[in-house]
Each structure stands twice: as structure tokens, then as C-alpha cells.
Coordinates of C-alpha atoms in Angstrom, one line a residue:
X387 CA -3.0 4.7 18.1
X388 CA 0.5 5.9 17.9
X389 CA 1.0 9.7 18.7
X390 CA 5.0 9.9 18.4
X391 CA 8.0 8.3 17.2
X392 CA 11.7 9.4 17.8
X393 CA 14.4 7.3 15.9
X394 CA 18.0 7.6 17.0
X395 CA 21.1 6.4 15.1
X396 CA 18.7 3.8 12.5
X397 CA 19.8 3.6 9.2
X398 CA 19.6 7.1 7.4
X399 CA 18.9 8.7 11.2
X400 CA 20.6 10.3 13.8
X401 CA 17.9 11.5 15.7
X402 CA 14.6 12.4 14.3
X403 CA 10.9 12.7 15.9
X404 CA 8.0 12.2 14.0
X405 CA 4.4 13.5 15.6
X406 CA 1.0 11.7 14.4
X407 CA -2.3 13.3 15.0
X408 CA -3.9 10.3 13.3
X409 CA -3.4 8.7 10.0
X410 CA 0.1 9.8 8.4
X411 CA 0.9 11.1 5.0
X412 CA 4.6 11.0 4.7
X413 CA 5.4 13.1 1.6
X414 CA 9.4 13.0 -0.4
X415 CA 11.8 12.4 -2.9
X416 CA 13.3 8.8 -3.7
X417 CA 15.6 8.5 -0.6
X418 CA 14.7 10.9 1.7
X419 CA 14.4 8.5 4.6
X420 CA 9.9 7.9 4.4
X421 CA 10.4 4.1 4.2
X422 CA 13.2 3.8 7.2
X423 CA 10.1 5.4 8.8
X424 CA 8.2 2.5 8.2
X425 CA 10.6 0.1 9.0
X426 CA 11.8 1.7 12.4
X427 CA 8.3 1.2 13.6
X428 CA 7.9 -2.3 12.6
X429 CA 11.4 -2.9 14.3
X430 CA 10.5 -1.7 17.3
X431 CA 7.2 -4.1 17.1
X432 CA 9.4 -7.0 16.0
X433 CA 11.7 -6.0 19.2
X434 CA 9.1 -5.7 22.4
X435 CA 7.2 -9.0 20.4
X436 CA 10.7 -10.8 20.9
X437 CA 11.3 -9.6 24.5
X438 CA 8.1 -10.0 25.7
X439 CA 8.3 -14.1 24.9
X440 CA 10.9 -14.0 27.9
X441 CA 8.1 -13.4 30.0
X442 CA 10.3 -11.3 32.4
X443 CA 8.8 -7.9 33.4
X444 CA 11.5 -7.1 35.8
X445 CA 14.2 -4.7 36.1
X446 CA 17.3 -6.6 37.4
X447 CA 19.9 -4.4 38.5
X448 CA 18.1 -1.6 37.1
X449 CA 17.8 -3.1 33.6
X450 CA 15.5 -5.5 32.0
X451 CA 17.0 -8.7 30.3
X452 CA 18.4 -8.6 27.0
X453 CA 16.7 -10.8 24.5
X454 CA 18.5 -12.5 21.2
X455 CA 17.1 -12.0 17.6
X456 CA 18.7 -13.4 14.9
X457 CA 18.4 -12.2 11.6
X458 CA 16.8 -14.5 10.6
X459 CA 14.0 -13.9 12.3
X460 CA 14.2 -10.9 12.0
X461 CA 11.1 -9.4 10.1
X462 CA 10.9 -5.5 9.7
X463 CA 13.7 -4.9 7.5
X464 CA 15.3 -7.5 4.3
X465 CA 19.0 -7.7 5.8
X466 CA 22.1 -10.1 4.5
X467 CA 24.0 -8.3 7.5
X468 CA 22.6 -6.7 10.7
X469 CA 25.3 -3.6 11.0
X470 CA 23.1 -2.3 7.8
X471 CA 20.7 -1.2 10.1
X472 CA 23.1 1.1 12.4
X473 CA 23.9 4.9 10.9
X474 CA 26.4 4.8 8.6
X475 CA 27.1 1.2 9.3
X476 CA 29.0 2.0 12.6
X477 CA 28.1 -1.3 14.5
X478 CA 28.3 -0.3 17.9
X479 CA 26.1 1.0 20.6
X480 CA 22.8 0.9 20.4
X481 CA 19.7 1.8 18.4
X482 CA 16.7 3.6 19.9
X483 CA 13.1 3.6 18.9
X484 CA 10.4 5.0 21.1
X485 CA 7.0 4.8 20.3
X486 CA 4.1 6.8 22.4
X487 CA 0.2 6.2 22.3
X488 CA -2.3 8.3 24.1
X489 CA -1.8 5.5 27.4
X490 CA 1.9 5.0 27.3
X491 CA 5.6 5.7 25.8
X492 CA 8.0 3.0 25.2
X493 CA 11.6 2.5 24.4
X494 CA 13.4 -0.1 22.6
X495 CA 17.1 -0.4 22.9
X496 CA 18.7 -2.6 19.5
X497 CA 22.2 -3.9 21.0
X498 CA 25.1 -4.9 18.8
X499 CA 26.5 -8.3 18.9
X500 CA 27.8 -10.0 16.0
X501 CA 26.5 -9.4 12.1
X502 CA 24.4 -12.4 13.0
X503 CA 22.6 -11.4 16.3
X504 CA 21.7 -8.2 18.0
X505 CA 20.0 -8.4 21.3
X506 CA 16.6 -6.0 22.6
X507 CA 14.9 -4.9 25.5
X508 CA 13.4 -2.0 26.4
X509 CA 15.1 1.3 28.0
X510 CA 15.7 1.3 31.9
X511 CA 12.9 4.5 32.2
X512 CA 9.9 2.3 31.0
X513 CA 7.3 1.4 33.2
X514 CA 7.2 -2.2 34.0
X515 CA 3.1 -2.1 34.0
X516 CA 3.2 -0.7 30.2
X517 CA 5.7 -3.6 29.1
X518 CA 2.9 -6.5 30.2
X519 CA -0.2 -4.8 29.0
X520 CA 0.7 -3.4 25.5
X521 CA -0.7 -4.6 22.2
X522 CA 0.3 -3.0 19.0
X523 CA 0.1 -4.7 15.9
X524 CA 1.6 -3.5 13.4
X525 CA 2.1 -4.4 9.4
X526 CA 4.6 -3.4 7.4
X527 CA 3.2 -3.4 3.5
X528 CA 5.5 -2.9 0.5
X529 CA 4.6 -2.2 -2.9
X530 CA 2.9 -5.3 -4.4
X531 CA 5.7 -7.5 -6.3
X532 CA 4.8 -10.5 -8.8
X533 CA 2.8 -13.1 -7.4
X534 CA 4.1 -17.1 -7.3
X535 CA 2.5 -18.9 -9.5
X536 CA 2.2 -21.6 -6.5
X537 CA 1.7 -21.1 -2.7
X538 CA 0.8 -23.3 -0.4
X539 CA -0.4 -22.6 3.0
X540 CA 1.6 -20.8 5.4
X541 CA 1.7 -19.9 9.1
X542 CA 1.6 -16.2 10.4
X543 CA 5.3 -16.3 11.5
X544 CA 6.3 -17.2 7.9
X545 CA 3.7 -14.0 6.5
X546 CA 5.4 -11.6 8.3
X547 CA 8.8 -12.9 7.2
X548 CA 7.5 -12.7 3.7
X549 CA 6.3 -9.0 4.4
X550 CA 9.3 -8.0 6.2
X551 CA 11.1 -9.4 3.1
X552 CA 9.7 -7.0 0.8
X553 CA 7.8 -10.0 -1.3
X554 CA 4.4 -10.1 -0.7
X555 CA 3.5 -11.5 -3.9
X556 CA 4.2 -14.7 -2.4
X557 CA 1.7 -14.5 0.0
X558 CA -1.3 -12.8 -1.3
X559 CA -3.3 -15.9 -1.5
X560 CA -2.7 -16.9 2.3
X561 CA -4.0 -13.3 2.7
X562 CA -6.9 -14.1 1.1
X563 CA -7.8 -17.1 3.0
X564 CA -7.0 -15.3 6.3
X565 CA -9.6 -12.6 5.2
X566 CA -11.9 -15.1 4.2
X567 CA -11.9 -16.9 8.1
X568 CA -13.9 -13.7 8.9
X569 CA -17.5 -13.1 7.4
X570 CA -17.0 -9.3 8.2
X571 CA -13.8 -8.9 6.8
X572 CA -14.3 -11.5 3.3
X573 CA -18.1 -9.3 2.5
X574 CA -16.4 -6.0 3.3
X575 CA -13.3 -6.9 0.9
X576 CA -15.4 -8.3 -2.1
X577 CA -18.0 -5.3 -2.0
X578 CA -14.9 -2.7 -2.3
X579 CA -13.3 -4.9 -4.9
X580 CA -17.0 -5.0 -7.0
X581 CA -17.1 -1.0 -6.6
X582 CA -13.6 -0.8 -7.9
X583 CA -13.0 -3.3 -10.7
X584 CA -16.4 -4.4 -11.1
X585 CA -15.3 -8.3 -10.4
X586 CA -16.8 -10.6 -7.9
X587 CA -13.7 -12.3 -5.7
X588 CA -14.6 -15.7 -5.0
X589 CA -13.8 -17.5 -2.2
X590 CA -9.7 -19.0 -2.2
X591 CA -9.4 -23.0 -1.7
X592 CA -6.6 -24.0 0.8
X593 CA -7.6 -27.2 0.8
X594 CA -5.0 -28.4 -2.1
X595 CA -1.3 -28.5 -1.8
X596 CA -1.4 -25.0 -3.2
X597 CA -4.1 -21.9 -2.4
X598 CA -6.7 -21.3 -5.3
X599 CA -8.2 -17.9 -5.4
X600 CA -10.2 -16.6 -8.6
X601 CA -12.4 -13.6 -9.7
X602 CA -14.9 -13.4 -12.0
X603 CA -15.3 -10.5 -14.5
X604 CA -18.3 -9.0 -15.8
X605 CA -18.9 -11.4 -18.6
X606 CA -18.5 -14.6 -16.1
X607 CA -14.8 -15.5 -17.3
X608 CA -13.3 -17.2 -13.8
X609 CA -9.8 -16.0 -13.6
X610 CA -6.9 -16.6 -10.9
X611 CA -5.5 -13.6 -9.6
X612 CA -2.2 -14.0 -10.9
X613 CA -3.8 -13.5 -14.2
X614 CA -4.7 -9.3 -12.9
X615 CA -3.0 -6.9 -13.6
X616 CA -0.4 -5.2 -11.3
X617 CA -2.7 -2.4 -10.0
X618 CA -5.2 -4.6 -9.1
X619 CA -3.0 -6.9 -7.3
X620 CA -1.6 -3.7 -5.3
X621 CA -5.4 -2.6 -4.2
X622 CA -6.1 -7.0 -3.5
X623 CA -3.0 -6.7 -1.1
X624 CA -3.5 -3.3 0.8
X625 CA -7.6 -4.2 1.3
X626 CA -7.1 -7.8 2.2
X627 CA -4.5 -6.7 4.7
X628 CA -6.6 -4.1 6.4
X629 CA -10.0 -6.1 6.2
X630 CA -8.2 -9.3 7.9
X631 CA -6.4 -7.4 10.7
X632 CA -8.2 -4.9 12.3
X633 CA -6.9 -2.6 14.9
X634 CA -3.3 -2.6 13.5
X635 CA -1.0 -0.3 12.9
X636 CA -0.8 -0.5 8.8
X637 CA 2.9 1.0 7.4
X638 CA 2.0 1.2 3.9
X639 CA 5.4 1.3 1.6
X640 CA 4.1 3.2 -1.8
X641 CA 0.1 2.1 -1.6
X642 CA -0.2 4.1 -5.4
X643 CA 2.0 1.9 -7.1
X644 CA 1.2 0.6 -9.9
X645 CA -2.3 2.7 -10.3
X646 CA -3.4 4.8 -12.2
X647 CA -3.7 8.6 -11.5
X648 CA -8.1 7.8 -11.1
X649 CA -7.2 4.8 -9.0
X650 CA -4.7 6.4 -6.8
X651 CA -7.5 9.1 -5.6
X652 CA -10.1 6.3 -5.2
X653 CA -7.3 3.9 -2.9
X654 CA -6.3 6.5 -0.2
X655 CA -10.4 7.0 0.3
X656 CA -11.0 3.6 0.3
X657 CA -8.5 3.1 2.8
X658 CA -9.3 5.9 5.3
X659 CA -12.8 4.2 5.2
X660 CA -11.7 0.9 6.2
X661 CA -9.3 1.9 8.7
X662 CA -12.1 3.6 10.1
X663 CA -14.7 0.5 10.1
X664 CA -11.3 -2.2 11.2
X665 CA -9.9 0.6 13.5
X666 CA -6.6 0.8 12.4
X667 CA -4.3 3.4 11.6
X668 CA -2.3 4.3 8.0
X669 CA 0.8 5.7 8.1
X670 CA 1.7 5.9 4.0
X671 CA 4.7 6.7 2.4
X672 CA 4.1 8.4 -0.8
X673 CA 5.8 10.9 -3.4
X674 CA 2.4 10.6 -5.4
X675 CA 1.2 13.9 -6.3
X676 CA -2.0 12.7 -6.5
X677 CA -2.6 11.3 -2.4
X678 CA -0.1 14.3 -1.3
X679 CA -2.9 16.3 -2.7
X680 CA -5.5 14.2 -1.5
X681 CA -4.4 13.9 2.3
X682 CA -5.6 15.7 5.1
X683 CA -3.1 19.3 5.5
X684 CA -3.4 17.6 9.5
X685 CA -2.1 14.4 8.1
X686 CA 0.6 15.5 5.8
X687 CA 4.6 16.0 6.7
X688 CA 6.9 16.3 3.6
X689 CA 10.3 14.8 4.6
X690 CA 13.6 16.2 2.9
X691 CA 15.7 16.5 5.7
X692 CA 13.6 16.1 8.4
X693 CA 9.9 15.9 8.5
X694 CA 8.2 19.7 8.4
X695 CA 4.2 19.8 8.9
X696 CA 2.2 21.4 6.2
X697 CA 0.8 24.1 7.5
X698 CA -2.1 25.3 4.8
X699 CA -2.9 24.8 0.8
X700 CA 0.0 27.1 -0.1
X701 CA 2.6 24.7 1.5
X702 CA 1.5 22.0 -0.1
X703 CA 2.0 23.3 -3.6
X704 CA 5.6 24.0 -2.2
X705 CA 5.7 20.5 -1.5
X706 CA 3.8 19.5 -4.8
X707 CA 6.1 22.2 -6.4
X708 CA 9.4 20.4 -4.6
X709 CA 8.7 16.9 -5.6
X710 CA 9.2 18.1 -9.4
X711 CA 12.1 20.9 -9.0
X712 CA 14.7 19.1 -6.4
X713 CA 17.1 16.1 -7.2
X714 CA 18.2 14.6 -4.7
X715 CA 21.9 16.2 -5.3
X716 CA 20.4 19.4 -4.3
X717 CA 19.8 18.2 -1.0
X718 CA 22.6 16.5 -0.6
X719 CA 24.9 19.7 -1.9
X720 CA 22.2 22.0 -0.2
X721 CA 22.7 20.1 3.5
X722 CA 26.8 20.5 3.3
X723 CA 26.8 24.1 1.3
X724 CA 27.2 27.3 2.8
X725 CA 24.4 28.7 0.3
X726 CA 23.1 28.6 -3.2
X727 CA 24.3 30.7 -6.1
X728 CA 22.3 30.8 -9.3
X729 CA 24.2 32.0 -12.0
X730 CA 23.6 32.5 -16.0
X731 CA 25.5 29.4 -16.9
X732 CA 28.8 27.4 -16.1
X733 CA 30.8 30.4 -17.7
X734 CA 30.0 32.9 -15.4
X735 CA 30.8 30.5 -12.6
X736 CA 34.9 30.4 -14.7
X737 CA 34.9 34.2 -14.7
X738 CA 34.0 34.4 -11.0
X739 CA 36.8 31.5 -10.4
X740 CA 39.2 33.8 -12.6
X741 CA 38.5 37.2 -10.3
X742 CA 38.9 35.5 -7.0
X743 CA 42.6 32.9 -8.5
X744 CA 43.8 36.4 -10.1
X745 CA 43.0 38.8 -6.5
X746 CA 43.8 36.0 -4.4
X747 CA 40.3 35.8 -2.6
X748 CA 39.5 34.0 -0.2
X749 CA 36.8 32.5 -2.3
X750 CA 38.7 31.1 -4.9
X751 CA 38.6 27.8 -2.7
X752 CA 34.8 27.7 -1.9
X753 CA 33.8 28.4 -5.5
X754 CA 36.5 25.8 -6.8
X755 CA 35.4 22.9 -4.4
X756 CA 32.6 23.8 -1.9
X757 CA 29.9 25.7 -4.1
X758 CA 26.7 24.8 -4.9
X759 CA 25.3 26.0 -7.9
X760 CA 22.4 26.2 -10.4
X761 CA 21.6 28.1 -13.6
X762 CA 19.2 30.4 -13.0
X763 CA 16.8 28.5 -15.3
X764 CA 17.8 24.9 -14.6
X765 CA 16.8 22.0 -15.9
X766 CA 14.3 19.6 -14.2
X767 CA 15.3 16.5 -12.0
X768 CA 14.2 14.3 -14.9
X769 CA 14.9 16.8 -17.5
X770 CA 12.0 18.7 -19.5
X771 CA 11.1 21.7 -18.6
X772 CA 13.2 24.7 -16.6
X773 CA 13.0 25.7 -13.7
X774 CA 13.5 29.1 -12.2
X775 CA 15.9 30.0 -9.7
X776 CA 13.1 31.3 -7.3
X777 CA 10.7 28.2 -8.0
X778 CA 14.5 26.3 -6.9
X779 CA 14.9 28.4 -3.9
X780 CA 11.1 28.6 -2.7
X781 CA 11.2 24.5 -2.8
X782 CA 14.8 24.6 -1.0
X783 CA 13.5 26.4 1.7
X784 CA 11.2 23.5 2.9
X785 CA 14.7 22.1 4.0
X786 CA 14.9 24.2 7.1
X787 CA 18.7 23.1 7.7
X788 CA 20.5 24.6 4.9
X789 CA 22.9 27.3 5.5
X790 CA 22.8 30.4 4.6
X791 CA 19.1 29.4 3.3

């Protein structure tokens, strides 16, 4: 079970550490960084994978051997260019992910080479021993996208290609019949569907040049499962996944999409409970009110700028409370701002331009181009209803890197 992960100079990233005391309930805005979590720790799965097919545990010279990938191949992250994965684009150097169990910590270095090829192998400090014995599986699951209305079968390598390209509505039926191989895993995933939808799964058909898989409803109407709707497609996916690969490491992209409010409490239950049975471990990225409210406060760390714990039930109103208030152009003015001023309205903030132009103050320059400002009732991230300037400043706050703040 992974206990920490440190991410240096990936995507959004500088440096950030992440601690797990289990399962993970990543809590934020629309682009705060939750799925680059996601898809740090698959890269560094998809990295020691790669290296390890060199079969050299050696250092040589004090380093281990570099290993190619190209990108083709590789599966964590959708890329048409592999300097989109450096900070800022600034393709150079190297990347660095480190994850650490209970039993061992290991580093993976991501090399530049050309927008085609980067190479990978662990850091210098990692012992050799950890390097041959690890085995950490983990799956990266995006939100469920519109299934083919043909698939044929498919082998793993192609799967996690599919997955790593963000369209596993292409695969859902290979899914299936991989969960269906195990008797534990195929009873397990048809009683949680009958206790959630009431329909019997029946057992998919790889036998043709394409994969069959039906359900039955409650009136004995045989159905394929391209004819479900979205939500139930979402909760096929995420349960087929855990049920047919136990002990993994499950990165679940937005697991409440497309459910319903009901739904969304039942899923992250029903997948606590199977992670348990399969041993594997969740680590969700969510701005659902709903399974932020739902999650273990132990299991919960709301990620603006970087990830802060939730400490008790107050906190995690704040975060409820932030979700609604911020925009992401408060962060963004918040994180470069000296401070926050509220002010009555966009007039006041003239007048105060006026004073400090007319007394030559030094302010005139920070409230003509550096301020950050709000009303002091503002208006909402998606408009609706206001939103004081304390309710603002409380949910601010969570931000522990703004100035002034």
C-alpha cells in the first residue's frame, strides 16, 4: 500500500508530497492539479515496469541503465508530444516521482530526449534488492466515456493503452470478460450490480469477432450494455475493474460522474467494500460534494495549492464551503497577490486609484496592475448567489501560500 508520494517538476508540479494513510480522497476545484496526481503515480508504474524488462539490477558506475519509452507506449498520460509532461513545458532535466510503501521507497528519474522518447530508471540512492522484488499494480481509471458499439478482444498491453488514453469505453467489454475468467470476481460483481440497479449481468461472449455482454432488467428484457445509461456504465467500469484485479493500486479519475447525488453516496461505499474484500487501495479524485462529505476526515486532503489535511468536521465545510465560493482566478490572483481587498464595488476601487495618482502614492501602481479584488458581496463562481467577503476569505485561507493571507 502506498504511504507517500513526492512529485518534482511534473506537469502542474514543482515539488509537492502527498502522505496516504490508506485509501485517498483528493478534494478541488477544476484544475487544481488532483488528476496529475493520478497520473504521476501511474507514470512512475509505467517507468519501473519498463526498466525492469532490462533485467539489470545493477548500478554501473554508480547508476542503473537508462531504459527507452516511446510515447507510444507510453500509457499513464494521453500525450501528442512528451515535453507536455515537464513543468511549464521546459524539456530538460529530469522528472522525479518517488513512491514509498510500508517495506520500501523508490525513485523514478523521467529523462529528456527527443519529443518522441524519454528514457527511465530509477535514482542512484535506491536499493538494488527493492528494484527486483517490487510489485505494484496500479490502474489508472478515468471517467467512463461512450462505449464502441464493437470491440473485439484485446490483450492487456492494448487495455492499459486504452486506459492511459482516457477512453475506456472501448474497452469495457474486454473488462467484463477478464472479470468473468474469475468465479470470485464475476459473482462478486453481479451481486453489487443486482443490489444497485436491480439487473442480472449475464455472462459477455468473446467467442465472436466482437465481445457480447448483456443485462437483463427486472421484466426479463436482455439488453447490451451499450444500451445503459451513462451512470451505470461509470459504476460497470469502476466495479469490473476492482473485482478483476485485486491488490492494485486503483487511481480513480472522477468515480461520481455521471451519478446521481443517491448513487454517488452508494459508489464510494461500495468501493471501500471491495477494495477491502480484493485488497486494493483507492486513491479518488473528486470535487463531489457528496463523497468529500462521505470520506473518511483521515482520508480526505483538499488540494488548491497544495494538498492540506482536513483536520475535523469544521474543515471540511471550509472545504465544502470552498468548492462553491472560489474560481479558479482567485487562486490564481490570490497565489501572485500581495493580499485581498474587498471593497463596496468597482467605484470605490476608482476613488482609491484617484487618492494614491493625485498624492503620488506609492500604491497607485499596485492598485492599478497588481491588486486583487472582490466586492464584499461577490458573486458566485458560476453566478447565483453572493457571497460574503468573510465566507471568501475563510475559504482563501485553506490556501496556506497566499501573501499577506
Amino acid at each position: 500500500m502506498i504511504r507517500r508520494v513526492v512529485i518534482e517538476n511534473f506537469k502542474r508540479f514543482d515539488r509537492v508530497e502527498f502522505s496516504l494513510p490508506g485509501h485517498l480522497v483528493v478534494a478541488g476545484p477544476n484544475n487544481a492539479g488532483k488528476t496529475t496526481l493520478l497520473q504521476a503515480i501511474a507514470a512512475w508504474s509505467v517507468a519501473l515496469t519498463r526498466w525492469k524488462e532490462l533485467n539489470d539490477f545493477q548500478r554501473h558506475g554508480g547508476w542503473y541503465t537508462k531504459a527507452p519509452i516511446a510515447r507510444q507506449a507510453f500509457s499513464a498520460v494521453p500525450l501528442r508530444a512528451y515535453d507536455l509532461l515537464w513543468r511549464d513545458r521546459r524539456y530538460q532535466g529530469t522528472i522525479g516521482l518517488t513512491v514509498q510503501t510500508d517495506d520500501w521507497t523508490v525513485k523514478m528519474e523521467l529523462e529528456a530526449d527527443s519529443t518522441e522518447q524519454i528514457y527511465v530508471r530509477p535514482d542512484r540512492s535506491v536499493d538494488p534488492a527493492h528494484l527486483r522484488d517490487i510489485t505494484l499494480s496500479t490502474v489508472l481509471v478515468p471517467p467512463m466515456t461512450g462505449l464502441s458499439t464493437e470491440e473485439p478482444v484485446y490483450q492487456r498491453p492494448k487495455l492499459d493503452q486504452l486506459l492511459g488514453q482516457a477512453k475506456p469505453g472501448e474497452m469495457l467489454r474486454n473488462l467484463l470478460l477478464e472479470a468473468h475468467q474469475s468465479e470470485t470476481a464475476w459473482r462478486d460483481l453481479q451481486s453489487a450490480i443486482r443490489r444497485l440497479f436491480a439487473y442480472e449481468l449475464l455472462p459477455p461472449d468473446g467467442s465472436r469477432a466482437s465481445i457480447v455482454s448483456e443485462y437483463r432488467t427486472q421484466n426479463g428484457t436482455q439488453l447490451d450494455v451499450a444500451s445503459a445509461g451513462s451512470g451505470f456504465q461509470q459504476v460497470l467500469m469502476l466495479l469490473t475493474l476492482l473485482n478483476a484485479r485485486p491488490g492494485s493500486v486503483l487511481l480513480l479519475d472522477e468515480p461520481d460522474a455521471h451519478l446521481h447525488v443517491i448513487l454517488q453516496d452508494a459508489i464510494l461505499s461500495e468501493l471501500r467494500a471491495v477494495a477491502a474484500r480484493r485488497e486494493s487501495q483507492l486513491i479518488i479524485a473528486t470535487h463531489s460534494e457528496v463523497i468529500i462529505d462521505a470520506a473518511d476526515l483521515r482520508e480526505l486532503r483538499v488540494l488548491l495549492d497544495r494538498p492540506v489535511m482536513v483536520a475535523d468536521d469544521s474543515q471540511r465545510q471550509v472545504v465544502l464551503d470552498s468548492l462553491r465560493v472560489l474560481s479558479n482566478e482567485d487562486m490564481m490572483l490570490a497565489l501572485v497577490s500581495p493580499g485581498v481587498l474587498y471593497l463596496e464595488g468597482h467605484t470605490d476601487l476608482e476613488i482609491l486609484r484617484a487618492f494614491a495618482r493625485a498624492l503620488h502614492h506609492p500604491a497607485e501602481a499596485l492598485l492599478t496592475t497588481e491588486v486583487f479584488w472582490r466586492p464584499v458581496v461577490a458573486e458566485g463562481p458560476g453566478g447565483g448567489t453572493g457571497i460574503k467577503a468573510r465566507d471568501h476569505y475563510d475559504a482563501l485561507r485553506l490556501v496556506k501560500a497566499i501573501p499577506a493571507l
